[in-house]
XYZ file of C-alpha atoms in Angstrom:
664
model
C 0.000 0.000 0.000
C 1.123 3.555 -0.703
C 1.672 6.031 2.088
C -1.327 8.328 2.525
C -0.740 12.012 2.033
C -0.470 13.915 5.338
C -3.615 15.726 6.396
C -3.699 19.222 4.990
C -5.640 21.573 7.213
C -5.773 24.349 4.624
C -7.819 22.077 2.334
C -10.395 21.776 5.117
C -10.387 25.572 5.227
C -10.965 25.655 1.469
C -13.868 23.241 1.971
C -15.288 25.719 4.472
C -15.203 28.508 1.880
C -16.874 26.235 -0.668
C -19.679 24.986 1.546
C -20.437 28.377 3.103
C -20.591 29.925 -0.363
C -23.150 27.343 -1.440
C -25.184 27.628 1.778
C -25.221 31.429 1.794
C -26.234 31.503 -1.868
C -29.035 29.007 -1.399
C -30.409 30.837 1.638
C -30.419 34.075 -0.322
C -27.933 36.074 1.714
C -27.179 39.332 -0.132
C -23.987 39.714 -2.109
C -23.195 36.034 -2.653
C -24.503 35.995 -6.225
C -22.075 33.274 -7.340
C -22.082 31.126 -4.231
C -23.071 28.112 -6.294
C -19.463 27.959 -7.567
C -18.589 26.378 -4.241
C -19.576 23.131 -5.925
C -16.852 23.691 -8.525
C -14.327 24.121 -5.716
C -15.525 20.851 -4.181
C -15.022 19.120 -7.531
C -11.394 20.249 -7.668
C -10.764 19.110 -4.091
C -12.342 15.700 -4.739
C -10.340 15.217 -7.924
C -7.129 16.181 -6.156
C -7.626 13.895 -3.159
C -9.068 10.853 -4.928
C -6.783 11.145 -7.944
C -3.775 11.464 -5.681
C -4.740 8.401 -3.633
C -5.199 6.215 -6.698
C -2.085 7.489 -8.465
C 0.177 6.926 -5.458
C -1.259 3.470 -4.938
C -0.817 2.595 -8.607
C 2.832 3.643 -8.805
C 3.666 2.120 -5.403
C 2.064 -1.305 -5.894
C 1.450 -1.531 -9.627
C -2.248 -2.125 -9.102
C -5.391 -0.609 -7.630
C -7.185 -1.994 -4.612
C -10.607 -1.088 -5.965
C -12.412 -3.124 -3.346
C -10.882 -1.139 -0.510
C -11.271 2.095 -2.465
C -15.004 1.666 -2.880
C -15.462 0.468 0.695
C -13.807 3.672 1.902
C -16.062 5.713 -0.340
C -19.148 3.924 0.970
C -18.114 4.447 4.600
C -17.401 8.106 3.866
C -20.544 8.996 1.929
C -23.366 6.525 2.452
C -24.275 6.777 6.178
C -24.970 10.512 6.259
C -26.772 10.369 2.912
C -29.024 7.527 4.086
C -29.876 9.430 7.273
C -30.714 12.560 5.298
C -32.841 10.626 2.782
C -34.786 8.899 5.571
C -35.407 12.246 7.275
C -36.630 13.749 3.992
C -39.064 10.876 3.420
C -40.393 11.109 6.992
C -40.800 14.889 7.011
C -42.104 14.758 3.455
C -44.899 12.443 4.574
C -45.975 15.130 7.040
C -45.722 18.237 4.862
C -45.370 17.525 1.135
C -48.379 17.422 -1.149
C -48.719 14.158 -3.090
C -47.275 15.454 -6.346
C -44.273 16.969 -4.568
C -43.851 13.888 -2.372
C -43.836 11.685 -5.459
C -41.171 13.861 -7.089
C -39.112 13.811 -3.892
C -39.327 10.013 -3.833
C -38.111 10.000 -7.432
C -35.186 12.132 -6.295
C -34.359 9.638 -3.531
C -34.439 6.769 -6.026
C -32.136 8.449 -8.532
C -29.747 9.786 -5.880
C -29.437 6.318 -4.347
C -28.354 4.881 -7.701
C -26.080 7.882 -8.486
C -28.235 9.313 -11.280
C -29.951 12.321 -9.756
C -27.948 14.670 -11.965
C -29.519 12.995 -14.996
C -32.990 13.358 -13.471
C -32.551 17.050 -12.766
C -31.004 17.633 -16.175
C -34.190 16.264 -17.697
C -36.258 18.467 -15.422
C -33.806 21.384 -15.653
C -34.345 24.658 -13.780
C -31.530 24.971 -11.204
C -31.667 28.769 -11.401
C -35.440 29.173 -11.474
C -37.978 29.296 -8.646
C -39.102 25.721 -9.162
C -35.670 24.573 -7.979
C -36.610 25.516 -4.433
C -39.308 22.833 -4.411
C -36.958 19.976 -5.418
C -35.916 18.635 -2.034
C -33.159 16.369 -3.388
C -31.857 18.796 -6.022
C -28.537 19.249 -4.244
C -27.690 15.567 -4.720
C -26.933 16.251 -8.400
C -23.345 17.164 -7.495
C -22.985 14.033 -5.356
C -24.052 11.944 -8.343
C -21.448 13.687 -10.501
C -18.777 12.824 -7.940
C -19.964 9.239 -7.618
C -19.881 8.857 -11.395
C -16.333 10.215 -11.212
C -15.466 7.469 -8.703
C -16.585 4.920 -11.284
C -14.906 6.665 -14.217
C -11.480 7.425 -12.743
C -10.438 3.846 -11.919
C -11.376 2.825 -15.463
C -8.818 5.286 -16.841
C -6.190 3.787 -14.562
C -7.100 0.288 -15.703
C -7.054 1.110 -19.421
C -3.853 3.174 -19.357
C -2.214 1.706 -16.290
C 0.735 0.013 -17.993
C 2.394 3.330 -18.743
C 2.687 6.279 -16.397
C 3.197 8.755 -19.267
C 0.143 7.284 -21.006
C -1.956 7.804 -17.871
C -0.736 11.375 -17.468
C -1.369 12.251 -21.109
C -4.671 10.404 -20.952
C -5.850 12.535 -18.036
C -4.694 15.681 -19.827
C -6.529 14.694 -23.023
C -9.735 13.920 -21.125
C -9.439 17.208 -19.249
C -9.162 19.168 -22.489
C -11.930 17.202 -24.196
C -14.336 17.816 -21.333
C -13.421 21.501 -21.030
C -13.616 22.188 -24.750
C -16.980 20.426 -25.057
C -18.451 22.210 -22.034
C -18.016 25.688 -23.521
C -20.302 25.377 -26.574
C -22.650 23.058 -24.665
C -23.343 25.831 -22.154
C -24.778 27.980 -24.930
C -26.455 25.101 -26.725
C -27.960 23.348 -23.696
C -27.064 24.964 -20.385
C -28.793 22.268 -18.291
C -26.672 19.572 -19.947
C -23.467 21.524 -19.340
C -24.496 22.174 -15.760
C -25.663 18.742 -14.649
C -24.015 16.055 -16.761
C -20.708 14.440 -15.836
C -18.959 14.639 -19.247
C -19.177 18.440 -19.169
C -18.119 18.687 -15.502
C -15.369 16.062 -15.589
C -12.694 18.654 -16.426
C -13.191 20.304 -13.037
C -12.476 17.061 -11.188
C -9.664 16.225 -13.600
C -8.048 19.584 -12.862
C -7.552 18.312 -9.321
C -6.386 14.914 -10.583
C -3.798 16.492 -12.876
C -2.453 18.619 -10.034
C -2.096 15.582 -7.772
C -0.477 13.452 -10.501
C 1.930 16.169 -11.616
C 2.914 16.995 -8.026
C 3.562 13.332 -7.249
C 5.649 12.817 -10.371
C 7.673 15.970 -9.792
C 7.838 15.431 -6.021
C 6.445 18.897 -5.731
C 6.049 20.167 -2.158
C 3.110 22.508 -2.799
C 5.144 25.605 -2.142
C 5.580 28.378 -4.694
C 5.247 31.840 -3.189
C 2.734 33.806 -1.163
C 1.391 35.599 -4.226
C -0.077 32.366 -5.597
C -2.223 31.902 -2.486
C -3.347 35.525 -2.454
C -4.217 35.377 -6.152
C -5.977 32.030 -5.757
C -8.072 33.346 -2.883
C -8.915 36.535 -4.782
C -10.007 34.583 -7.857
C -12.113 32.178 -5.772
C -13.811 34.928 -3.758
C -14.275 37.007 -6.896
C -16.141 34.119 -8.488
C -18.304 33.720 -5.379
C -19.239 37.385 -5.211
C -19.285 38.421 -8.865
C -20.501 35.540 -11.057
C -24.214 35.761 -11.763
C -26.582 32.792 -11.960
C -28.140 32.127 -15.330
C -27.884 30.603 -18.743
C -24.156 31.313 -19.270
C -22.885 29.187 -16.399
C -20.851 26.994 -16.228
C -19.124 27.798 -19.561
C -15.964 29.890 -19.378
C -16.999 31.368 -16.027
C -16.424 28.046 -14.263
C -12.726 28.378 -15.047
C -12.363 31.004 -12.307
C -13.385 28.962 -9.230
C -11.506 25.967 -10.643
C -8.355 28.014 -11.228
C -8.618 29.640 -7.810
C -8.990 26.272 -6.082
C -6.071 24.759 -8.012
C -3.829 27.701 -7.058
C -4.773 27.491 -3.380
C -4.123 23.743 -3.239
C -0.907 24.001 -5.273
C 0.521 26.522 -2.789
C -1.162 25.081 0.269
C 2.049 24.184 2.097
C 3.585 27.635 1.741
C 3.781 29.619 4.972
C 1.615 32.672 4.339
C -1.346 34.462 5.864
C -3.877 32.819 3.550
C -2.853 29.298 4.474
C -2.553 30.182 8.142
C -6.115 31.528 8.174
C -7.453 28.536 6.223
C -5.730 26.239 8.747
C -7.258 27.908 11.798
C -9.586 25.981 14.059
C -12.902 27.448 12.905
C -12.394 27.064 9.117
C -11.040 23.549 9.658
C -14.025 22.638 11.844
C -16.454 23.883 9.201
C -14.505 22.019 6.541
C -14.710 18.798 8.510
C -18.524 18.974 8.640
C -18.812 20.349 5.087
C -20.224 17.134 3.611
C -22.958 16.870 6.237
C -23.653 20.607 6.014
C -24.062 20.323 2.265
C -26.350 17.312 2.692
C -28.638 18.852 5.308
C -28.854 22.538 4.439
C -30.886 22.142 1.254
C -33.680 19.970 2.751
C -33.844 22.427 5.668
C -34.250 25.297 3.213
C -36.733 23.632 0.871
C -38.938 22.042 3.501
C -39.156 25.119 5.742
C -39.971 27.449 2.858
C -42.424 24.853 1.567
C -44.373 25.097 4.823
C -43.729 28.706 5.840
C -43.253 30.477 2.543
C -40.367 32.842 1.791
C -38.190 33.838 4.715
C -38.920 37.186 6.349
C -35.366 38.381 5.755
C -31.677 37.672 6.362
C -32.299 37.231 10.092
C -34.627 34.292 9.630
C -32.351 32.847 6.951
C -29.438 33.057 9.409
C -31.507 31.151 11.980
C -32.130 28.278 9.590
C -28.487 28.303 8.521
C -27.569 27.889 12.181
C -30.044 25.018 12.520
C -28.505 23.430 9.425
C -25.119 23.752 11.113
C -26.396 22.028 14.248
C -27.827 19.160 12.182
C -24.580 18.909 10.218
C -22.479 18.793 13.385
C -24.704 16.093 14.842
C -24.583 14.143 11.581
C -20.784 14.364 11.496
C -20.330 13.429 15.158
C -22.990 10.726 15.466
C -23.038 9.203 11.974
C -20.014 10.110 9.837
C -17.196 9.777 12.334
C -18.305 6.636 14.204
C -18.795 4.721 10.943
C -15.490 5.878 9.457
C -13.542 5.010 12.614
C -15.293 1.726 13.449
C -12.595 -0.922 13.043
C -15.172 -3.654 13.582
C -16.878 -2.717 10.318
C -15.105 -4.906 7.792
C -15.772 -5.135 4.102
C -18.744 -7.537 4.268
C -20.456 -5.503 6.988
C -19.982 -2.201 5.136
C -21.089 -3.601 1.801
C -23.994 -5.515 3.325
C -25.174 -2.491 5.273
C -24.985 -0.289 2.183
C -26.962 -2.807 0.137
C -29.647 -3.222 2.811
C -29.971 0.533 3.343
C -30.151 1.165 -0.407
C -32.774 -1.535 -0.918
C -34.889 -0.148 1.929
C -34.610 3.400 0.573
C -35.483 2.269 -2.925
C -38.385 0.207 -1.605
C -39.936 3.004 0.458
C -39.331 5.661 -2.195
C -40.618 3.287 -4.870
C -43.825 2.741 -2.891
C -44.337 6.505 -2.525
C -43.700 7.005 -6.226
C -46.042 4.203 -7.338
C -48.706 5.512 -4.965
C -48.485 8.948 -6.635
C -47.294 10.551 -3.432
C -49.906 8.867 -1.200
C -53.004 11.040 -1.356
C -55.548 11.523 1.422
C -53.087 12.807 4.031
C -54.478 16.354 4.355
C -58.286 16.227 4.357
C -61.040 16.800 1.771
C -60.792 20.616 1.586
C -57.175 20.459 0.514
C -57.719 17.371 -1.648
C -59.648 19.331 -4.313
C -56.697 21.627 -4.891
C -54.201 18.802 -4.463
C -55.941 16.931 -7.272
C -55.773 20.054 -9.446
C -52.058 20.343 -8.707
C -51.463 16.881 -10.143
C -53.943 17.276 -13.001
C -51.490 18.996 -15.302
C -49.456 16.174 -16.820
C -50.258 14.928 -20.313
C -49.322 11.984 -22.468
C -46.886 13.317 -25.029
C -45.789 9.904 -26.300
C -46.825 10.785 -29.871
C -44.908 14.062 -29.860
C -41.638 14.375 -31.721
C -39.138 16.886 -33.070
C -39.476 17.009 -36.833
C -36.286 15.924 -38.610
C -37.250 17.282 -41.993
C -40.044 19.010 -43.882
C -41.508 22.473 -43.354
C -41.704 21.980 -39.552
C -38.100 20.766 -39.215
C -36.716 21.073 -35.664
C -40.078 22.171 -34.273
C -41.785 20.097 -31.581
C -44.940 18.646 -33.099
C -47.698 16.573 -31.490
C -50.099 14.648 -33.736
C -53.567 13.970 -32.321
C -56.516 12.037 -33.670
C -56.460 8.998 -35.993
C -52.975 7.750 -36.845
C -54.044 6.531 -40.279
C -55.308 9.899 -41.527
C -53.309 12.923 -42.665
C -53.737 15.970 -40.405
C -56.141 18.572 -41.744
C -56.117 20.947 -38.773
C -53.304 22.834 -37.000
C -53.510 24.016 -33.393
C -50.887 26.689 -32.757
C -50.150 28.744 -29.669
C -48.378 29.096 -26.339
C -48.511 27.125 -23.082
C -52.305 27.408 -23.079
C -52.223 24.905 -25.939
C -50.414 22.515 -23.617
C -53.054 23.115 -20.956
C -55.792 22.293 -23.481
C -53.952 19.273 -24.900
C -56.002 16.548 -23.203
C -59.268 18.085 -24.398
C -57.921 18.564 -27.911
C -56.652 14.980 -28.082
C -59.998 13.637 -26.880
C -62.122 15.627 -29.329
C -59.755 14.637 -32.153
C -60.259 10.963 -31.325
C -64.010 11.360 -30.919
C -64.376 13.169 -34.243
C -61.861 10.984 -36.115
C -60.101 14.064 -37.428
C -56.307 14.175 -37.343
C -54.553 17.383 -36.317
C -51.118 18.762 -35.499
C -50.440 20.634 -32.259
C -47.543 23.096 -31.924
C -46.818 25.337 -28.977
C -44.052 27.379 -27.408
C -44.401 28.840 -23.915
C -44.732 32.624 -23.761
C -44.860 32.883 -27.541
C -47.895 34.541 -29.078
C -49.103 32.816 -32.271
C -48.767 35.900 -34.449
C -46.445 37.003 -37.232
C -44.027 39.945 -37.262
C -43.699 40.225 -33.491
C -40.597 40.196 -31.310
C -40.772 39.845 -27.558
C -38.746 40.523 -24.461
C -40.070 38.499 -21.550
C -38.931 38.647 -17.937
C -39.365 34.889 -17.559
C -37.358 34.005 -20.693
C -33.801 34.311 -21.915
C -32.833 36.334 -24.969
C -32.266 33.065 -26.819
C -35.798 31.903 -25.981
C -37.223 35.229 -27.111
C -35.368 34.923 -30.423
C -36.464 31.301 -30.826
C -40.095 32.410 -30.548
C -39.782 34.798 -33.496
C -37.840 32.232 -35.522
C -40.420 29.494 -34.894
C -43.313 31.763 -35.847
C -41.522 32.767 -39.045
C -40.959 29.104 -39.870
C -44.630 28.275 -39.273
C -45.546 31.133 -41.584
C -43.416 29.643 -44.359
C -44.731 26.148 -43.616
C -48.337 27.010 -44.521
C -47.473 27.022 -48.211
C -46.091 23.481 -47.881
C -48.992 22.073 -45.879
C -51.908 22.238 -48.343
C -53.834 19.522 -46.482
C -54.293 21.857 -43.481
C -57.665 23.587 -43.869
C -58.317 24.931 -40.358
C -56.065 26.825 -37.954
C -56.877 27.200 -34.253
C -54.975 29.882 -32.354
C -54.755 29.529 -28.568
C -52.917 31.848 -26.200
C -52.841 33.885 -23.034
C -54.149 36.877 -24.930
C -54.500 39.218 -21.949
C -50.785 38.773 -21.178
C -49.747 39.925 -24.640
C -52.249 42.764 -24.801
C -51.433 44.229 -21.371
C -47.755 43.275 -21.202
C -47.900 41.764 -17.738
C -49.357 39.023 -15.600
C -51.981 39.492 -12.923
C -52.384 38.657 -9.261
C -49.876 36.007 -8.227
C -47.825 36.471 -11.411
C -48.105 40.246 -11.751
C -44.294 40.371 -11.660
C -44.095 38.643 -15.064
C -43.776 41.104 -17.931
C -43.610 40.829 -21.707
C -42.815 43.636 -24.110
C -43.820 43.269 -27.747
C -42.147 45.001 -30.642
C -42.485 44.873 -34.414
C -40.712 46.163 -37.513
C -44.012 46.065 -39.402
C -46.570 47.652 -37.088
C -46.338 51.058 -35.486
C -48.475 51.541 -32.403
C -47.939 53.528 -29.215
C -49.769 51.121 -26.925
C -48.911 47.438 -26.676
C -52.596 46.502 -26.881
C -52.835 48.247 -30.253
C -49.618 46.627 -31.488
C -50.842 43.199 -30.484
C -54.238 43.809 -32.099
C -52.593 44.877 -35.359
C -50.325 41.820 -35.434
C -53.162 39.417 -34.630
C -55.423 40.974 -37.242
C -52.696 40.799 -39.897
C -51.908 37.185 -38.988
C -55.540 36.106 -39.303
C -55.899 37.906 -42.611
C -52.698 36.430 -44.035
C -53.724 32.898 -43.122
C -57.252 33.481 -44.415
C -55.864 34.587 -47.773
C -54.400 31.081 -48.147
C -57.977 29.713 -48.201
C -57.965 28.471 -44.629
C -60.418 28.997 -41.797
C -58.945 30.654 -38.696
C -60.422 30.126 -35.236
C -59.342 31.721 -31.951
C -60.061 30.188 -28.565
C -61.287 32.786 -26.109
C -58.880 32.781 -23.180
C -60.669 31.462 -20.082
C -60.985 34.087 -17.345
C -57.909 34.576 -15.181
C -58.467 33.839 -11.476
C -55.897 36.389 -10.333
C -55.003 35.065 -6.865
C -55.377 31.349 -7.524
C -52.658 28.723 -7.613
C -53.682 25.132 -6.972
C -50.317 24.182 -5.367
C -50.259 27.264 -3.127
C -53.871 27.008 -2.002
C -53.512 23.260 -1.440
C -50.363 23.797 0.608
C -51.897 26.580 2.676
C -54.972 24.465 3.465
C -52.905 21.356 4.208
C -50.738 23.244 6.700
C -53.602 25.168 8.309
C -52.359 28.551 7.101
C -55.726 29.565 5.665
C -59.312 28.566 6.431
C -61.536 26.738 3.934
C -63.432 30.008 3.403
C -60.197 31.796 2.543
C -59.384 28.989 0.135
C -62.740 29.511 -1.546
C -62.108 33.257 -1.837
C -58.754 32.699 -3.534
C -60.430 30.287 -5.942
C -62.782 32.864 -7.459
C -62.871 36.341 -8.936
C -65.664 38.781 -9.624
C -66.746 38.619 -13.249
C -66.538 42.393 -13.644
C -62.914 42.374 -12.455
C -62.036 39.483 -14.762
C -63.655 41.281 -17.700
C -61.631 44.445 -17.058
C -58.447 42.391 -17.242
C -59.571 40.626 -20.438
C -61.039 43.614 -22.296
C -57.950 44.744 -24.309
C -57.363 41.207 -25.551
C -61.028 40.549 -26.291
C -61.165 43.742 -28.326
C -58.151 42.623 -30.356
C -59.675 39.199 -30.987
C -63.035 40.676 -31.996
C -61.299 42.908 -34.546
C -59.180 40.084 -35.974
C -61.942 38.576 -38.097
C -61.348 35.039 -36.790
C -64.111 32.697 -35.671
C -64.274 33.037 -31.885
C -64.631 29.909 -29.698
C -66.257 30.986 -26.433
C -65.176 29.615 -23.051
C -66.335 31.939 -20.291
C -69.731 30.319 -19.893
C -68.028 27.187 -18.585
C -66.382 29.061 -15.700
C -68.522 32.101 -14.898
C -72.067 33.053 -14.016
C -73.305 36.614 -14.155
C -71.289 37.641 -11.091
C -68.465 35.206 -10.384
C -65.780 33.170 -12.188
C -64.551 30.130 -10.253
C -61.584 27.763 -10.354
C -63.660 24.879 -8.949
C -66.553 23.255 -10.805
C -68.718 20.660 -9.033
C -65.892 19.830 -6.635
C -63.255 19.427 -9.368
C -60.341 21.829 -9.840
C -60.387 23.614 -13.196
C -57.179 25.645 -12.912
C -53.576 24.740 -12.138
C -52.584 28.372 -11.600
C -54.297 31.670 -12.279
C -54.463 31.179 -16.051
C -53.741 27.536 -17.052
C -56.556 24.993 -17.073
C -56.277 21.487 -15.674
C -56.779 18.391 -17.796
C -60.225 17.952 -16.232
C -61.280 21.404 -17.414
C -59.759 20.880 -20.855
C -61.745 17.684 -21.306
C -64.910 19.257 -19.913
C -64.916 22.189 -22.349
C -63.661 20.230 -25.367
C -67.114 20.632 -26.903
C -66.150 24.175 -27.877
C -64.032 22.574 -30.626
C -66.818 20.231 -31.762
C -67.977 22.317 -34.766
C -64.406 22.523 -36.080
C -63.295 18.922 -35.585
C -66.574 17.558 -36.878
C -66.688 19.789 -39.925
C -66.279 18.002 -43.231
C -62.768 18.088 -44.648
C -62.766 21.287 -46.711
């Protein structure tokens, strides 16, 4: 066996910087805009330590003791993770709504088999608000590291006969991963953020440092300036990098470079290393794994029940509680298991297998049971059901590989053996209506194509700037609409067009009630209008006329009334946790018709002037005085403007005259 590297206290201090950056960022403390780069620092540290261990063992013995390596990893990582996962499942039973509990169970399953980063890549959204409701989201980085533990020994095995080959192999893999991560960030930021191939370079940076230092018998001493520069670069990344679509990309080079410099000069006697080696930073570094594990469930579950924190003071309280849990986890779980000499290989492996099977079994039950409904009473159950009534079967959807709709997401509905003669085009309200559209298409035996893009008005010659979208998404909206415009000439079999959208949003330029903070600004090179409502009306009118000139019938679905203060998940959660009374829940689930009409008037005027056939919806949700989100005990809205599947199926009759019309 090779001699282990002496303990380096300054690396524990660097761990403290990394974990506190992540914790402070997650809890929303001001100024730490780039705190998430603490994960990048952790990657470098892991690569350096694990790569160094394996390299020294390989050159000392000529082989790798993979059995002992993985047993050490299990003893180091599994106990605290299992405890955290059990706590999440127990607390989740008490506070999480079924849909959220099911998703949390899915997170437990994927984290237990080291694939949670893949799950969250598919779900995306680390930097958006929805991230705060994913209780196991933080395990994505643990899965990346665990995949690294599987990948790194394979490189040693394949290239192990030659030390130069191993060194050059690591360098080549480092460059390949780095070079591929840069364009991938712009092409698919979630992939670059979550997936191991595009993060491997950060871990390999640490590996290369450890390998080079071992080969050169480097003593990790250069000069004080390296430590000062490394600390400045690391802290600069923590305080200056902004979350968003351009990270990781080239910005991730800064925390990685800073960490490499600090480690490379870690044995030099200077103020930076002396501070990093002090008792408090070292103590925080020692509990950093447990603190990382526990802080995110504390944050997500408390805000889930209580709502947003009142301010930095309350956030600091929960950070302190996270620290207490982390210290207890380290002292009671991590350390005893790591130091227990009686725990041999069979006991460690057997315990890990049993714990994993139990976790997978319990989480699998929760997932199969759709989050176990019926835990919060009948008043909440109506809104809970609406919360889960928003998922559709998109198994027939595909991205067109060729033809006039190439690279657009297209969903066929209706008979599979008939060519589509109808096109449904719009924004996310099309998605909300999808179940009703699919059902009426089957019932009428008329095939149709469905195309939608969130936040994208189905109208020509418009550009948008939306607060909830990136510039690339805004540009993609205009490009897709232009492509659909060109496609009409190549789709002669399409005789009817149905336009569906959140018309009031485009006409007024903002959301309402619970989403009043969302804004959208429309612009056009073709239409000149001072008010956005007039610009939208002109674009919609011109779009309808242009399509009509191609001998097609154009229909517009009247946007259902917006229930300004309603959100099925929020009302369900408030009722489940006793934060509002049933009467207050009822009040949030309705709006006066006069108020709803004032909100809708600019859009309704634009639609009336467009010349399209109007498909009316308000009668299904409103009487003369009130518009309601609940109909005969069934939730009709997911949020303040999107319908549930139940509502979409209930009002599908509005499309009956179109789908049952003879092919024209």
